[in-house]
Short mmCIF file of C-alpha atoms in Angstrom, two decimals:
data_model
loop_
_atom_site.label_atom_id
_atom_site.label_comp_id
_atom_site.label_asym_id
_atom_site.label_seq_id
_atom_site.Cartn_x
_atom_site.Cartn_y
_atom_site.Cartn_z
CA GLY A 1 1.56 -10.49 -11.82
CA ALA A 2 0.30 -9.22 -8.51
CA VAL A 3 -1.24 -5.75 -8.52
CA VAL A 4 -0.59 -3.03 -5.98
CA SER A 5 -2.68 0.12 -6.18
CA GLN A 6 -2.03 3.51 -4.65
CA HIS A 7 -4.41 6.38 -4.11
CA PRO A 8 -4.27 9.23 -4.75
CA SER A 9 -1.79 9.29 -7.60
CA TRP A 10 -1.12 12.93 -6.93
CA VAL A 11 -2.13 15.42 -4.26
CA ILE A 12 -1.50 19.08 -3.58
CA CYS A 13 -1.99 20.41 -0.09
CA LYS A 14 -1.29 23.47 2.00
CA SER A 15 1.54 23.58 4.47
CA GLY A 16 0.44 22.38 7.91
CA THR A 17 -2.25 20.01 6.72
CA SER A 18 -2.14 16.22 6.81
CA VAL A 19 -2.36 13.94 3.82
CA LYS A 20 -3.26 10.25 3.72
CA ILE A 21 -2.01 7.90 1.00
CA GLU A 22 -3.50 4.44 0.58
CA CYS A 23 -1.75 1.31 -0.65
CA ARG A 24 -3.85 -1.72 -1.56
CA SER A 25 -2.93 -5.18 -2.73
CA LEU A 26 -5.71 -5.97 -5.18
CA ASP A 27 -5.39 -9.69 -5.78
CA PHE A 28 -3.35 -10.98 -2.89
CA GLN A 29 -2.90 -10.58 0.82
CA ALA A 30 0.19 -8.92 2.22
CA THR A 31 1.21 -9.15 5.84
CA THR A 32 4.06 -6.80 5.08
CA MET A 33 4.15 -3.70 2.92
CA PHE A 34 6.92 -1.21 2.41
CA TRP A 35 6.87 2.54 1.99
CA TYR A 36 9.50 4.37 -0.01
CA ARG A 37 10.01 8.00 -0.92
CA GLN A 38 11.83 9.27 -3.96
CA PHE A 39 13.09 12.77 -4.62
CA PRO A 40 13.63 13.92 -8.22
CA LYS A 41 16.56 12.25 -9.95
CA GLN A 42 17.31 10.15 -6.90
CA SER A 43 16.86 6.58 -5.83
CA LEU A 44 14.09 5.09 -3.73
CA MET A 45 14.67 5.45 -0.04
CA LEU A 46 13.01 2.94 2.28
CA MET A 47 11.03 4.78 4.94
CA ALA A 48 9.34 2.00 6.86
CA THR A 49 8.06 -1.53 6.91
CA SER A 50 4.34 -1.76 7.50
CA ASN A 51 3.25 -4.83 9.45
CA GLU A 52 -0.36 -5.98 9.50
CA GLY A 53 -1.79 -5.79 12.98
CA SER A 54 1.30 -4.32 14.60
CA LYS A 55 3.44 -1.23 14.64
CA ALA A 56 5.47 -0.21 11.65
CA THR A 57 9.23 -0.47 11.68
CA TYR A 58 10.86 2.81 10.68
CA GLU A 59 14.25 3.27 9.07
CA GLN A 60 16.84 5.38 10.78
CA GLY A 61 16.18 9.07 10.35
CA VAL A 62 12.50 8.72 9.48
CA GLU A 63 10.21 10.43 11.99
CA LYS A 64 7.49 8.01 13.04
CA ASP A 65 5.30 10.81 14.41
CA LYS A 66 5.47 12.64 11.11
CA PHE A 67 4.85 9.66 8.86
CA LEU A 68 2.07 7.64 10.44
CA ILE A 69 1.60 4.15 9.05
CA ASN A 70 -1.42 1.98 9.64
CA HIS A 71 -1.77 -1.57 8.31
CA ALA A 72 -5.21 -2.51 9.53
CA SER A 73 -5.94 -5.30 7.08
CA LEU A 74 -4.08 -7.76 4.88
CA THR A 75 -4.80 -5.68 1.80
CA LEU A 76 -4.46 -2.10 2.96
CA SER A 77 -1.70 0.05 4.39
CA THR A 78 -1.96 3.81 4.78
CA LEU A 79 0.73 6.47 5.11
CA THR A 80 -0.30 9.78 6.65
CA VAL A 81 2.06 12.71 6.29
CA THR A 82 1.19 14.90 9.26
CA SER A 83 1.63 18.66 9.34
CA ALA A 84 3.12 18.58 5.88
CA HIS A 85 5.76 21.10 4.85
CA PRO A 86 7.22 21.90 1.42
CA GLU A 87 10.25 19.70 2.14
CA ASP A 88 7.88 16.72 2.40
CA SER A 89 7.02 17.14 -1.28
CA SER A 90 8.12 13.91 -2.89
CA PHE A 91 7.05 10.77 -4.72
CA TYR A 92 5.82 8.17 -2.25
CA ILE A 93 5.75 4.55 -3.40
CA CYS A 94 4.46 1.46 -1.64
CA SER A 95 5.27 -2.16 -2.33
CA ALA A 96 4.27 -5.63 -1.23
CA ASN A 97 4.86 -9.25 -2.13
CA PRO A 98 2.22 -11.95 -2.38
CA SER A 99 3.87 -14.64 -0.33
CA ASP A 100 6.58 -15.18 2.21
CA SER A 101 8.18 -17.52 -0.27
CA TYR A 102 8.74 -14.78 -2.77
CA ARG A 103 10.95 -11.79 -2.41
CA GLU A 104 10.10 -9.95 -5.58
CA LEU A 105 8.31 -6.79 -4.62
CA PHE A 106 5.38 -5.45 -6.58
CA PHE A 107 5.13 -1.71 -6.55
CA GLY A 108 2.27 0.71 -6.68
CA GLU A 109 2.27 3.48 -9.24
CA GLY A 110 3.33 6.02 -6.66
CA SER A 111 1.73 9.11 -5.16
CA ARG A 112 3.18 12.51 -5.88
CA LEU A 113 2.76 14.91 -2.99
CA THR A 114 3.22 18.64 -3.45
CA VAL A 115 3.05 20.82 -0.36
CA LEU A 116 2.54 24.51 -1.02
CA GLY B 1 16.38 5.45 5.53
CA GLU B 2 18.95 3.61 3.56
CA SER B 3 19.74 4.45 -0.03
CA VAL B 4 22.48 5.78 -2.14
CA GLY B 5 20.68 9.03 -2.88
CA LEU B 6 22.98 10.50 -5.50
CA HIS B 7 22.06 12.12 -8.78
CA LEU B 8 21.64 9.53 -11.46
CA PRO B 9 24.45 8.66 -13.88
CA THR B 10 23.41 8.38 -17.51
CA LEU B 11 24.11 5.82 -20.20
CA SER B 12 23.38 6.67 -23.81
CA VAL B 13 23.29 3.92 -26.45
CA GLN B 14 22.31 3.57 -30.06
CA GLU B 15 19.18 1.60 -30.87
CA GLY B 16 20.10 -2.00 -31.59
CA ASP B 17 23.29 -1.94 -29.55
CA ASN B 18 23.74 -3.84 -26.33
CA SER B 19 23.58 -1.97 -23.02
CA ILE B 20 25.44 -2.77 -19.84
CA ILE B 21 24.37 -1.14 -16.61
CA ASN B 22 26.49 -1.62 -13.53
CA CYS B 23 25.74 -1.50 -9.85
CA ALA B 24 27.70 -1.92 -6.64
CA TYR B 25 25.81 -3.24 -3.66
CA SER B 26 26.64 -2.60 -0.08
CA ASN B 27 25.92 -5.60 2.11
CA SER B 28 27.89 -8.80 1.75
CA ALA B 29 25.10 -10.58 3.64
CA SER B 30 22.52 -9.82 0.94
CA ASP B 31 21.41 -12.99 -0.76
CA TYR B 32 18.91 -11.83 -3.34
CA PHE B 33 19.26 -9.15 -5.98
CA ILE B 34 16.76 -7.57 -8.30
CA TRP B 35 16.85 -5.20 -11.24
CA TYR B 36 13.96 -2.78 -11.64
CA LYS B 37 13.01 -0.43 -14.44
CA GLN B 38 11.30 2.84 -13.64
CA GLU B 39 9.65 5.05 -16.19
CA SER B 40 8.94 8.68 -15.45
CA GLY B 41 6.19 9.17 -12.89
CA LYS B 42 5.64 5.47 -12.34
CA GLY B 43 6.55 2.85 -9.79
CA PRO B 44 9.44 0.42 -10.37
CA GLN B 45 8.82 -2.58 -12.60
CA PHE B 46 10.53 -5.93 -12.02
CA ILE B 47 12.97 -6.99 -14.75
CA ILE B 48 15.02 -9.90 -13.47
CA ASP B 49 16.38 -11.30 -10.24
CA ILE B 50 19.25 -13.49 -9.10
CA ARG B 51 20.07 -15.33 -5.91
CA SER B 52 23.50 -15.28 -4.34
CA ASN B 53 24.15 -18.93 -5.19
CA MET B 54 24.21 -18.02 -8.88
CA ASP B 55 26.52 -15.79 -10.90
CA LYS B 56 24.45 -15.43 -14.05
CA ARG B 57 20.81 -15.52 -15.00
CA GLN B 58 19.20 -14.88 -18.35
CA GLY B 59 15.79 -13.62 -19.28
CA GLN B 60 14.26 -12.36 -22.47
CA ARG B 61 16.84 -9.92 -23.90
CA VAL B 62 18.27 -9.34 -20.42
CA THR B 63 21.06 -10.98 -18.46
CA VAL B 64 22.13 -10.31 -14.90
CA LEU B 65 25.64 -11.05 -13.71
CA LEU B 66 26.60 -11.23 -10.05
CA ASN B 67 30.14 -10.97 -8.73
CA LYS B 68 30.00 -11.52 -4.99
CA THR B 69 33.74 -11.09 -4.57
CA VAL B 70 33.58 -7.42 -5.44
CA LYS B 71 29.88 -6.95 -4.63
CA HIS B 72 28.99 -6.03 -8.16
CA LEU B 73 25.91 -6.55 -10.31
CA SER B 74 25.40 -5.84 -13.96
CA LEU B 75 22.38 -5.81 -16.22
CA GLN B 76 22.89 -6.50 -19.89
CA ILE B 77 20.18 -5.57 -22.35
CA ALA B 78 20.53 -7.04 -25.83
CA ALA B 79 19.43 -5.13 -28.93
CA THR B 80 18.36 -2.09 -26.95
CA GLN B 81 15.12 -0.51 -28.09
CA PRO B 82 13.67 3.00 -27.57
CA GLY B 83 11.16 1.50 -25.16
CA ASP B 84 14.05 0.51 -22.92
CA SER B 85 14.71 4.16 -22.12
CA ALA B 86 14.12 4.51 -18.40
CA VAL B 87 15.92 4.56 -15.08
CA TYR B 88 17.28 1.22 -13.94
CA PHE B 89 17.84 0.35 -10.31
CA CYS B 90 19.54 -2.59 -8.74
CA ALA B 91 18.19 -3.63 -5.36
CA GLU B 92 19.46 -5.95 -2.68
CA ASN B 93 17.40 -7.94 -0.27
CA MET B 94 18.76 -8.48 3.14
CA GLY B 95 16.30 -11.14 4.23
CA GLY B 96 14.44 -11.12 7.52
CA GLY B 97 11.26 -9.36 6.50
CA PHE B 98 12.29 -9.01 2.88
CA LYS B 99 13.50 -5.46 3.27
CA THR B 100 14.73 -4.34 -0.14
CA ILE B 101 17.27 -1.57 -0.47
CA PHE B 102 17.79 0.26 -3.75
CA GLY B 103 21.03 1.31 -5.35
CA ALA B 104 21.70 4.65 -6.99
CA GLY B 105 20.17 3.97 -10.37
CA THR B 106 21.24 4.66 -13.96
CA ARG B 107 19.29 6.56 -16.59
CA LEU B 108 19.37 4.83 -19.96
CA PHE B 109 18.81 6.87 -23.12
CA VAL B 110 18.31 4.99 -26.37
CA LYS B 111 19.01 6.96 -29.50
CA ALA B 112 17.02 6.05 -32.57
#
């Protein structure tokens, strides 16, 4: 199956700093990637749709200035959590699918962010 | 963001028994449904999918049933094994950019 890779797999940062998480499709091109966040013992919540070469589409209630998304190439999307606070601590997961004809999403392994 | 962000219900089964995990989806316009398995600290893993023009689909040891009348999905796992212990999520795809929304999830415990 298609492989989606995230980096870093975990990160600890101080409150007020910014953290960048990368999502790469390793063996396919993805014009669209999706970013989710997951709190402990809860479901995945869609944050935004990352579109290659254009602005991301954010879900209601997600602050676009806080969660910056850049999709500069067909294999890379980045999520930057700006001025992170402890409440931003979560598991961030990206996903993509290899072709417009498929709808199955392939997920990265997730990035666990802890803000001190 | 959209999600049913509730604490996860739990299903406990004996090894070798069959498991049935249920899910209610929200949008009657959704036309594609997926079951994912998530192990601790990992991303979701695809199990099986079904399109809205079907009411049943079978895979290896798994079966998905779709009841569009009551907007209900179920995942049946035959001869449940310890390795099946995980959290299971149903997800619905609303088309138009393939946005996939996850349901609440169920934690499956398999007792040896």
